[in-house]
Amino acid sequence: MKPILTQADQAHVIRAFGEEIHVHLSGEQTGGLFAMFSETTPPTGGPPPHCHDNEDEWFYVQEGTVSFFIDGQWTDAHPGDTVFAPRKQVHTFKNNTSKPTKMLIHTSPSGFEKFFAEAAEVFARPGAPDMQRVVQIAEAHGIHFVS
């Protein structure tokens, strides 16, 4: 590995699930150790409850109030708060406010950013996204949506 500088305007932008993700460090840049991205979530947005087989994930709230489902309960996180979601633990988050929220997110090891990139291709197609295809992509990356 070598040192990396990703300038703000150089982050790779991915749009999926109604969210905008800026990949600041990918697994290719970190030797697979981790990925780092920022995510803007619109009002009422957020992913379905899910768990990861492979990655631990942590969130640093930068703007707004984000409601997290972790350890079986909902808890609000505010700017400056950090939430850790270990692999194999069901979690999700939701923006229950009227303004977009912004978080800095890390996953370790990397790979989660590849799921987002593949899912973004489905969301970029005209019409409603093929959610069965999104679920297939998720499963291939060890991500499981739960009810």
Short mmCIF file of N, CA and C in Angstrom, two decimals:
data_model
loop_
_atom_site.label_atom_id
_atom_site.label_comp_id
_atom_site.label_asym_id
_atom_site.label_seq_id
_atom_site.Cartn_x
_atom_site.Cartn_y
_atom_site.Cartn_z
N MET A 1 0.84 -1.18 0.00
CA MET A 1 0.00 0.00 0.00
C MET A 1 0.88 1.24 0.00
N LYS A 2 0.28 2.32 -0.45
CA LYS A 2 0.97 3.60 -0.42
C LYS A 2 0.01 4.66 0.09
N PRO A 3 0.52 5.78 0.57
CA PRO A 3 -0.36 6.84 1.05
C PRO A 3 -1.30 7.31 -0.06
N ILE A 4 -2.50 7.70 0.34
CA ILE A 4 -3.54 8.13 -0.61
C ILE A 4 -4.10 9.47 -0.16
N LEU A 5 -4.31 10.36 -1.09
CA LEU A 5 -5.06 11.58 -0.84
C LEU A 5 -6.23 11.57 -1.81
N THR A 6 -7.44 11.54 -1.26
CA THR A 6 -8.63 11.66 -2.09
C THR A 6 -9.21 13.04 -1.83
N GLN A 7 -9.10 13.92 -2.80
CA GLN A 7 -9.67 15.25 -2.64
C GLN A 7 -11.19 15.16 -2.77
N ALA A 8 -11.87 16.10 -2.15
CA ALA A 8 -13.33 16.06 -2.08
C ALA A 8 -13.99 15.86 -3.44
N ASP A 9 -13.47 16.52 -4.45
CA ASP A 9 -14.09 16.41 -5.77
C ASP A 9 -13.65 15.16 -6.54
N GLN A 10 -12.81 14.34 -5.94
CA GLN A 10 -12.33 13.12 -6.59
C GLN A 10 -13.05 11.86 -6.10
N ALA A 11 -13.87 11.99 -5.05
CA ALA A 11 -14.57 10.82 -4.52
C ALA A 11 -15.50 10.24 -5.59
N HIS A 12 -15.51 8.92 -5.68
CA HIS A 12 -16.40 8.24 -6.61
C HIS A 12 -17.82 8.32 -6.05
N VAL A 13 -18.78 8.81 -6.85
CA VAL A 13 -20.16 8.99 -6.39
C VAL A 13 -21.02 7.83 -6.89
N ILE A 14 -21.78 7.25 -5.94
CA ILE A 14 -22.68 6.14 -6.24
C ILE A 14 -24.07 6.53 -5.73
N ARG A 15 -25.09 6.28 -6.54
CA ARG A 15 -26.47 6.55 -6.13
C ARG A 15 -27.26 5.25 -6.14
N ALA A 16 -27.76 4.89 -4.96
CA ALA A 16 -28.57 3.68 -4.82
C ALA A 16 -29.46 3.83 -3.60
N PHE A 17 -30.61 3.21 -3.61
CA PHE A 17 -31.54 3.24 -2.50
C PHE A 17 -31.98 4.67 -2.16
N GLY A 18 -31.92 5.57 -3.14
CA GLY A 18 -32.28 6.96 -2.90
C GLY A 18 -31.21 7.74 -2.18
N GLU A 19 -30.06 7.14 -1.95
CA GLU A 19 -28.99 7.79 -1.21
C GLU A 19 -27.82 8.10 -2.14
N GLU A 20 -27.03 9.08 -1.73
CA GLU A 20 -25.84 9.43 -2.48
C GLU A 20 -24.62 9.09 -1.63
N ILE A 21 -23.75 8.27 -2.19
CA ILE A 21 -22.58 7.77 -1.48
C ILE A 21 -21.34 8.28 -2.19
N HIS A 22 -20.43 8.88 -1.44
CA HIS A 22 -19.15 9.34 -1.96
C HIS A 22 -18.07 8.42 -1.38
N VAL A 23 -17.46 7.60 -2.23
CA VAL A 23 -16.43 6.67 -1.78
C VAL A 23 -15.11 7.45 -1.72
N HIS A 24 -14.60 7.62 -0.51
CA HIS A 24 -13.36 8.36 -0.30
C HIS A 24 -12.15 7.43 -0.32
N LEU A 25 -12.32 6.22 0.22
CA LEU A 25 -11.27 5.20 0.19
C LEU A 25 -11.92 3.85 -0.10
N SER A 26 -11.48 3.21 -1.15
CA SER A 26 -12.01 1.90 -1.52
C SER A 26 -11.05 0.81 -1.06
N GLY A 27 -11.51 -0.42 -1.13
CA GLY A 27 -10.66 -1.54 -0.77
C GLY A 27 -9.41 -1.64 -1.64
N GLU A 28 -9.53 -1.24 -2.89
CA GLU A 28 -8.37 -1.26 -3.77
C GLU A 28 -7.27 -0.32 -3.25
N GLN A 29 -7.69 0.76 -2.60
CA GLN A 29 -6.74 1.75 -2.10
C GLN A 29 -6.17 1.39 -0.72
N THR A 30 -6.88 0.53 0.03
CA THR A 30 -6.47 0.21 1.40
C THR A 30 -6.01 -1.23 1.57
N GLY A 31 -5.74 -1.90 0.46
CA GLY A 31 -5.33 -3.30 0.55
C GLY A 31 -6.42 -4.20 1.10
N GLY A 32 -7.68 -3.78 0.95
CA GLY A 32 -8.80 -4.57 1.42
C GLY A 32 -9.10 -4.44 2.90
N LEU A 33 -8.33 -3.62 3.60
CA LEU A 33 -8.51 -3.51 5.05
C LEU A 33 -9.83 -2.84 5.44
N PHE A 34 -10.20 -1.79 4.71
CA PHE A 34 -11.43 -1.07 5.03
C PHE A 34 -11.82 -0.21 3.84
N ALA A 35 -13.04 0.33 3.92
CA ALA A 35 -13.52 1.33 2.97
C ALA A 35 -14.11 2.47 3.78
N MET A 36 -14.06 3.66 3.21
CA MET A 36 -14.60 4.84 3.88
C MET A 36 -15.42 5.63 2.87
N PHE A 37 -16.63 5.97 3.26
CA PHE A 37 -17.47 6.76 2.38
C PHE A 37 -18.37 7.66 3.20
N SER A 38 -18.85 8.72 2.57
CA SER A 38 -19.86 9.57 3.20
C SER A 38 -21.18 9.31 2.48
N GLU A 39 -22.23 9.48 3.23
CA GLU A 39 -23.55 9.14 2.69
C GLU A 39 -24.53 10.24 3.06
N THR A 40 -25.27 10.71 2.08
CA THR A 40 -26.35 11.67 2.30
C THR A 40 -27.66 10.91 2.13
N THR A 41 -28.50 11.00 3.16
CA THR A 41 -29.78 10.28 3.16
C THR A 41 -30.91 11.30 3.16
N PRO A 42 -31.83 11.20 2.19
CA PRO A 42 -32.94 12.16 2.13
C PRO A 42 -33.96 11.88 3.23
N PRO A 43 -34.87 12.83 3.49
CA PRO A 43 -35.94 12.58 4.45
C PRO A 43 -36.68 11.29 4.11
N THR A 44 -37.01 10.54 5.12
CA THR A 44 -37.67 9.22 5.08
C THR A 44 -36.78 8.12 4.51
N GLY A 45 -35.54 8.44 4.12
CA GLY A 45 -34.66 7.44 3.51
C GLY A 45 -33.94 6.59 4.53
N GLY A 46 -33.38 5.52 4.02
CA GLY A 46 -32.60 4.58 4.82
C GLY A 46 -32.78 3.18 4.27
N PRO A 47 -31.82 2.30 4.50
CA PRO A 47 -31.89 0.95 3.95
C PRO A 47 -32.84 0.06 4.76
N PRO A 48 -33.27 -1.06 4.17
CA PRO A 48 -34.05 -2.02 4.95
C PRO A 48 -33.16 -2.68 6.01
N PRO A 49 -33.75 -3.22 7.06
CA PRO A 49 -32.94 -3.93 8.05
C PRO A 49 -32.12 -5.03 7.37
N HIS A 50 -30.86 -5.15 7.79
CA HIS A 50 -29.96 -6.10 7.14
C HIS A 50 -28.82 -6.46 8.08
N CYS A 51 -28.06 -7.46 7.68
CA CYS A 51 -26.83 -7.80 8.39
C CYS A 51 -25.78 -8.18 7.35
N HIS A 52 -24.54 -8.09 7.77
CA HIS A 52 -23.40 -8.40 6.90
C HIS A 52 -22.71 -9.65 7.43
N ASP A 53 -22.39 -10.57 6.55
CA ASP A 53 -21.58 -11.72 6.95
C ASP A 53 -20.12 -11.33 7.12
N ASN A 54 -19.67 -10.36 6.33
CA ASN A 54 -18.24 -10.11 6.21
C ASN A 54 -17.72 -8.84 6.87
N GLU A 55 -18.54 -7.79 6.95
CA GLU A 55 -18.03 -6.49 7.38
C GLU A 55 -18.59 -6.04 8.72
N ASP A 56 -17.73 -5.41 9.51
CA ASP A 56 -18.17 -4.56 10.61
C ASP A 56 -18.38 -3.18 9.99
N GLU A 57 -19.32 -2.43 10.56
CA GLU A 57 -19.65 -1.13 9.98
C GLU A 57 -19.81 -0.11 11.10
N TRP A 58 -19.24 1.08 10.90
CA TRP A 58 -19.46 2.12 11.90
C TRP A 58 -19.76 3.43 11.20
N PHE A 59 -20.56 4.23 11.90
CA PHE A 59 -21.17 5.44 11.36
C PHE A 59 -20.82 6.62 12.26
N TYR A 60 -20.45 7.72 11.66
CA TYR A 60 -20.23 8.97 12.39
C TYR A 60 -21.21 9.99 11.83
N VAL A 61 -22.15 10.43 12.64
CA VAL A 61 -23.17 11.37 12.19
C VAL A 61 -22.55 12.76 12.08
N GLN A 62 -22.65 13.34 10.88
CA GLN A 62 -22.10 14.67 10.64
C GLN A 62 -23.18 15.75 10.64
N GLU A 63 -24.35 15.43 10.06
CA GLU A 63 -25.43 16.42 9.97
C GLU A 63 -26.76 15.73 10.19
N GLY A 64 -27.63 16.35 10.98
CA GLY A 64 -28.97 15.85 11.20
C GLY A 64 -29.05 14.81 12.30
N THR A 65 -30.26 14.30 12.49
CA THR A 65 -30.52 13.25 13.46
C THR A 65 -30.87 11.99 12.70
N VAL A 66 -30.15 10.91 13.00
CA VAL A 66 -30.35 9.64 12.31
C VAL A 66 -30.86 8.62 13.33
N SER A 67 -31.97 7.96 13.02
CA SER A 67 -32.51 6.92 13.89
C SER A 67 -31.88 5.59 13.50
N PHE A 68 -31.26 4.92 14.46
CA PHE A 68 -30.60 3.63 14.23
C PHE A 68 -31.35 2.51 14.92
N PHE A 69 -31.49 1.39 14.23
CA PHE A 69 -31.99 0.16 14.84
C PHE A 69 -30.77 -0.72 15.08
N ILE A 70 -30.37 -0.83 16.33
CA ILE A 70 -29.24 -1.65 16.72
C ILE A 70 -29.57 -2.35 18.03
N ASP A 71 -29.09 -3.55 18.16
CA ASP A 71 -29.30 -4.33 19.38
C ASP A 71 -30.79 -4.41 19.73
N GLY A 72 -31.64 -4.51 18.68
CA GLY A 72 -33.06 -4.72 18.87
C GLY A 72 -33.89 -3.52 19.25
N GLN A 73 -33.31 -2.31 19.20
CA GLN A 73 -34.10 -1.14 19.54
C GLN A 73 -33.68 0.07 18.70
N TRP A 74 -34.58 1.04 18.61
CA TRP A 74 -34.33 2.28 17.88
C TRP A 74 -33.73 3.32 18.83
N THR A 75 -32.69 4.00 18.36
CA THR A 75 -32.02 5.04 19.12
C THR A 75 -31.63 6.16 18.17
N ASP A 76 -31.83 7.40 18.58
CA ASP A 76 -31.44 8.54 17.75
C ASP A 76 -29.98 8.88 17.98
N ALA A 77 -29.28 9.18 16.88
CA ALA A 77 -27.89 9.62 16.92
C ALA A 77 -27.82 11.01 16.33
N HIS A 78 -27.01 11.87 16.95
CA HIS A 78 -26.92 13.27 16.57
C HIS A 78 -25.51 13.60 16.09
N PRO A 79 -25.30 14.77 15.49
CA PRO A 79 -23.96 15.13 15.01
C PRO A 79 -22.90 14.91 16.11
N GLY A 80 -21.84 14.22 15.72
CA GLY A 80 -20.76 13.90 16.64
C GLY A 80 -20.90 12.52 17.26
N ASP A 81 -22.08 11.88 17.14
CA ASP A 81 -22.29 10.54 17.69
C ASP A 81 -21.75 9.49 16.73
N THR A 82 -21.31 8.38 17.30
CA THR A 82 -20.80 7.25 16.52
C THR A 82 -21.59 6.00 16.87
N VAL A 83 -21.92 5.22 15.85
CA VAL A 83 -22.65 3.96 16.04
C VAL A 83 -21.83 2.84 15.42
N PHE A 84 -21.68 1.74 16.13
CA PHE A 84 -20.95 0.57 15.64
C PHE A 84 -21.93 -0.58 15.44
N ALA A 85 -21.90 -1.19 14.26
CA ALA A 85 -22.74 -2.34 13.94
C ALA A 85 -21.82 -3.51 13.56
N PRO A 86 -21.59 -4.44 14.49
CA PRO A 86 -20.72 -5.57 14.18
C PRO A 86 -21.34 -6.49 13.13
N ARG A 87 -20.50 -7.18 12.41
CA ARG A 87 -20.99 -8.14 11.42
C ARG A 87 -21.95 -9.14 12.07
N LYS A 88 -22.86 -9.63 11.27
CA LYS A 88 -23.88 -10.62 11.64
C LYS A 88 -24.95 -10.08 12.59
N GLN A 89 -24.92 -8.77 12.88
CA GLN A 89 -25.93 -8.15 13.74
C GLN A 89 -26.89 -7.33 12.86
N VAL A 90 -28.19 -7.56 13.03
CA VAL A 90 -29.19 -6.83 12.25
C VAL A 90 -29.16 -5.36 12.66
N HIS A 91 -29.14 -4.50 11.66
CA HIS A 91 -29.13 -3.06 11.89
C HIS A 91 -29.73 -2.34 10.70
N THR A 92 -30.10 -1.11 10.90
CA THR A 92 -30.54 -0.22 9.84
C THR A 92 -30.53 1.20 10.40
N PHE A 93 -30.81 2.16 9.54
CA PHE A 93 -30.96 3.53 9.99
C PHE A 93 -32.02 4.20 9.13
N LYS A 94 -32.57 5.28 9.64
CA LYS A 94 -33.61 5.99 8.92
C LYS A 94 -33.51 7.48 9.24
N ASN A 95 -33.76 8.27 8.22
CA ASN A 95 -33.83 9.72 8.40
C ASN A 95 -35.30 10.06 8.63
N ASN A 96 -35.68 10.30 9.87
CA ASN A 96 -37.06 10.64 10.22
C ASN A 96 -37.28 12.15 10.28
N THR A 97 -36.36 12.91 9.70
CA THR A 97 -36.47 14.37 9.75
C THR A 97 -36.88 14.91 8.38
N SER A 98 -37.03 16.22 8.32
CA SER A 98 -37.46 16.85 7.06
C SER A 98 -36.28 17.37 6.23
N LYS A 99 -35.04 17.13 6.70
CA LYS A 99 -33.85 17.58 5.98
C LYS A 99 -32.91 16.40 5.75
N PRO A 100 -32.08 16.45 4.71
CA PRO A 100 -31.11 15.37 4.49
C PRO A 100 -30.15 15.23 5.68
N THR A 101 -29.71 14.01 5.91
CA THR A 101 -28.70 13.74 6.93
C THR A 101 -27.41 13.34 6.23
N LYS A 102 -26.29 13.48 6.94
CA LYS A 102 -25.01 13.11 6.36
C LYS A 102 -24.20 12.35 7.41
N MET A 103 -23.58 11.24 6.95
CA MET A 103 -22.75 10.43 7.83
C MET A 103 -21.47 10.04 7.13
N LEU A 104 -20.44 9.84 7.92
CA LEU A 104 -19.20 9.24 7.46
C LEU A 104 -19.28 7.78 7.88
N ILE A 105 -19.05 6.85 6.95
CA ILE A 105 -19.21 5.42 7.23
C ILE A 105 -17.93 4.69 6.86
N HIS A 106 -17.55 3.76 7.74
CA HIS A 106 -16.42 2.87 7.49
C HIS A 106 -16.92 1.43 7.53
N THR A 107 -16.33 0.59 6.69
CA THR A 107 -16.57 -0.85 6.78
C THR A 107 -15.22 -1.55 6.79
N SER A 108 -15.15 -2.62 7.56
CA SER A 108 -13.92 -3.39 7.62
C SER A 108 -14.26 -4.87 7.70
N PRO A 109 -13.68 -5.68 6.82
CA PRO A 109 -12.82 -5.27 5.72
C PRO A 109 -13.65 -4.55 4.64
N SER A 110 -12.98 -4.19 3.57
CA SER A 110 -13.67 -3.51 2.47
C SER A 110 -14.54 -4.51 1.72
N GLY A 111 -15.29 -4.02 0.76
CA GLY A 111 -16.14 -4.85 -0.07
C GLY A 111 -17.56 -4.33 -0.17
N PHE A 112 -18.02 -3.69 0.90
CA PHE A 112 -19.38 -3.16 0.92
C PHE A 112 -19.59 -2.13 -0.19
N GLU A 113 -18.53 -1.39 -0.50
CA GLU A 113 -18.63 -0.38 -1.55
C GLU A 113 -18.87 -1.03 -2.91
N LYS A 114 -18.41 -2.27 -3.09
CA LYS A 114 -18.66 -2.99 -4.35
C LYS A 114 -20.13 -3.36 -4.47
N PHE A 115 -20.74 -3.74 -3.35
CA PHE A 115 -22.18 -4.01 -3.36
C PHE A 115 -22.94 -2.76 -3.80
N PHE A 116 -22.61 -1.61 -3.21
CA PHE A 116 -23.29 -0.37 -3.58
C PHE A 116 -23.14 -0.09 -5.08
N ALA A 117 -21.94 -0.27 -5.61
CA ALA A 117 -21.71 0.02 -7.03
C ALA A 117 -22.55 -0.88 -7.91
N GLU A 118 -22.64 -2.16 -7.58
CA GLU A 118 -23.47 -3.08 -8.39
C GLU A 118 -24.95 -2.76 -8.25
N ALA A 119 -25.39 -2.45 -7.04
CA ALA A 119 -26.80 -2.11 -6.82
C ALA A 119 -27.15 -0.82 -7.56
N ALA A 120 -26.21 0.12 -7.62
CA ALA A 120 -26.47 1.39 -8.29
C ALA A 120 -26.82 1.18 -9.76
N GLU A 121 -26.25 0.17 -10.39
CA GLU A 121 -26.58 -0.12 -11.78
C GLU A 121 -28.05 -0.48 -11.93
N VAL A 122 -28.60 -1.19 -10.96
CA VAL A 122 -30.02 -1.57 -11.00
C VAL A 122 -30.89 -0.32 -10.79
N PHE A 123 -30.50 0.52 -9.83
CA PHE A 123 -31.28 1.72 -9.54
C PHE A 123 -31.20 2.75 -10.67
N ALA A 124 -30.16 2.70 -11.49
CA ALA A 124 -29.98 3.67 -12.58
C ALA A 124 -30.87 3.35 -13.79
N ARG A 125 -31.42 2.16 -13.86
CA ARG A 125 -32.27 1.80 -14.99
C ARG A 125 -33.61 2.51 -14.90
N PRO A 126 -34.25 2.78 -16.05
CA PRO A 126 -35.56 3.44 -16.03
C PRO A 126 -36.59 2.59 -15.29
N GLY A 127 -37.52 3.27 -14.67
CA GLY A 127 -38.60 2.58 -13.95
C GLY A 127 -38.19 2.18 -12.54
N ALA A 128 -39.08 1.43 -11.92
CA ALA A 128 -38.83 0.97 -10.55
C ALA A 128 -37.68 -0.03 -10.55
N PRO A 129 -36.84 0.01 -9.51
CA PRO A 129 -35.71 -0.93 -9.47
C PRO A 129 -36.19 -2.37 -9.28
N ASP A 130 -35.49 -3.30 -9.88
CA ASP A 130 -35.76 -4.73 -9.74
C ASP A 130 -35.20 -5.18 -8.39
N MET A 131 -36.05 -5.16 -7.37
CA MET A 131 -35.57 -5.45 -6.02
C MET A 131 -35.14 -6.92 -5.88
N GLN A 132 -35.69 -7.81 -6.67
CA GLN A 132 -35.20 -9.20 -6.62
C GLN A 132 -33.73 -9.25 -7.04
N ARG A 133 -33.38 -8.47 -8.05
CA ARG A 133 -31.98 -8.41 -8.49
C ARG A 133 -31.10 -7.79 -7.42
N VAL A 134 -31.59 -6.75 -6.76
CA VAL A 134 -30.83 -6.12 -5.67
C VAL A 134 -30.59 -7.13 -4.55
N VAL A 135 -31.59 -7.91 -4.21
CA VAL A 135 -31.44 -8.94 -3.17
C VAL A 135 -30.40 -9.97 -3.61
N GLN A 136 -30.41 -10.37 -4.88
CA GLN A 136 -29.41 -11.32 -5.39
C GLN A 136 -27.99 -10.74 -5.27
N ILE A 137 -27.83 -9.48 -5.63
CA ILE A 137 -26.52 -8.82 -5.52
C ILE A 137 -26.09 -8.78 -4.06
N ALA A 138 -27.02 -8.43 -3.18
CA ALA A 138 -26.71 -8.36 -1.75
C ALA A 138 -26.24 -9.73 -1.25
N GLU A 139 -26.99 -10.77 -1.57
CA GLU A 139 -26.64 -12.12 -1.11
C GLU A 139 -25.25 -12.52 -1.61
N ALA A 140 -24.93 -12.15 -2.84
CA ALA A 140 -23.60 -12.48 -3.40
C ALA A 140 -22.49 -11.79 -2.62
N HIS A 141 -22.82 -10.70 -1.92
CA HIS A 141 -21.83 -9.96 -1.14
C HIS A 141 -21.95 -10.25 0.37
N GLY A 142 -22.75 -11.26 0.72
CA GLY A 142 -22.88 -11.62 2.13
C GLY A 142 -23.72 -10.64 2.92
N ILE A 143 -24.64 -9.96 2.25
CA ILE A 143 -25.54 -9.01 2.89
C ILE A 143 -26.95 -9.60 2.82
N HIS A 144 -27.62 -9.62 3.96
CA HIS A 144 -28.93 -10.25 4.03
C HIS A 144 -29.96 -9.26 4.56
N PHE A 145 -31.01 -9.01 3.76
CA PHE A 145 -32.11 -8.16 4.20
C PHE A 145 -33.05 -9.03 5.04
N VAL A 146 -33.52 -8.47 6.14
CA VAL A 146 -34.39 -9.22 7.05
C VAL A 146 -35.64 -8.42 7.32
N SER A 147 -36.69 -9.10 7.71
CA SER A 147 -37.93 -8.39 8.03
C SER A 147 -38.08 -8.18 9.51
#
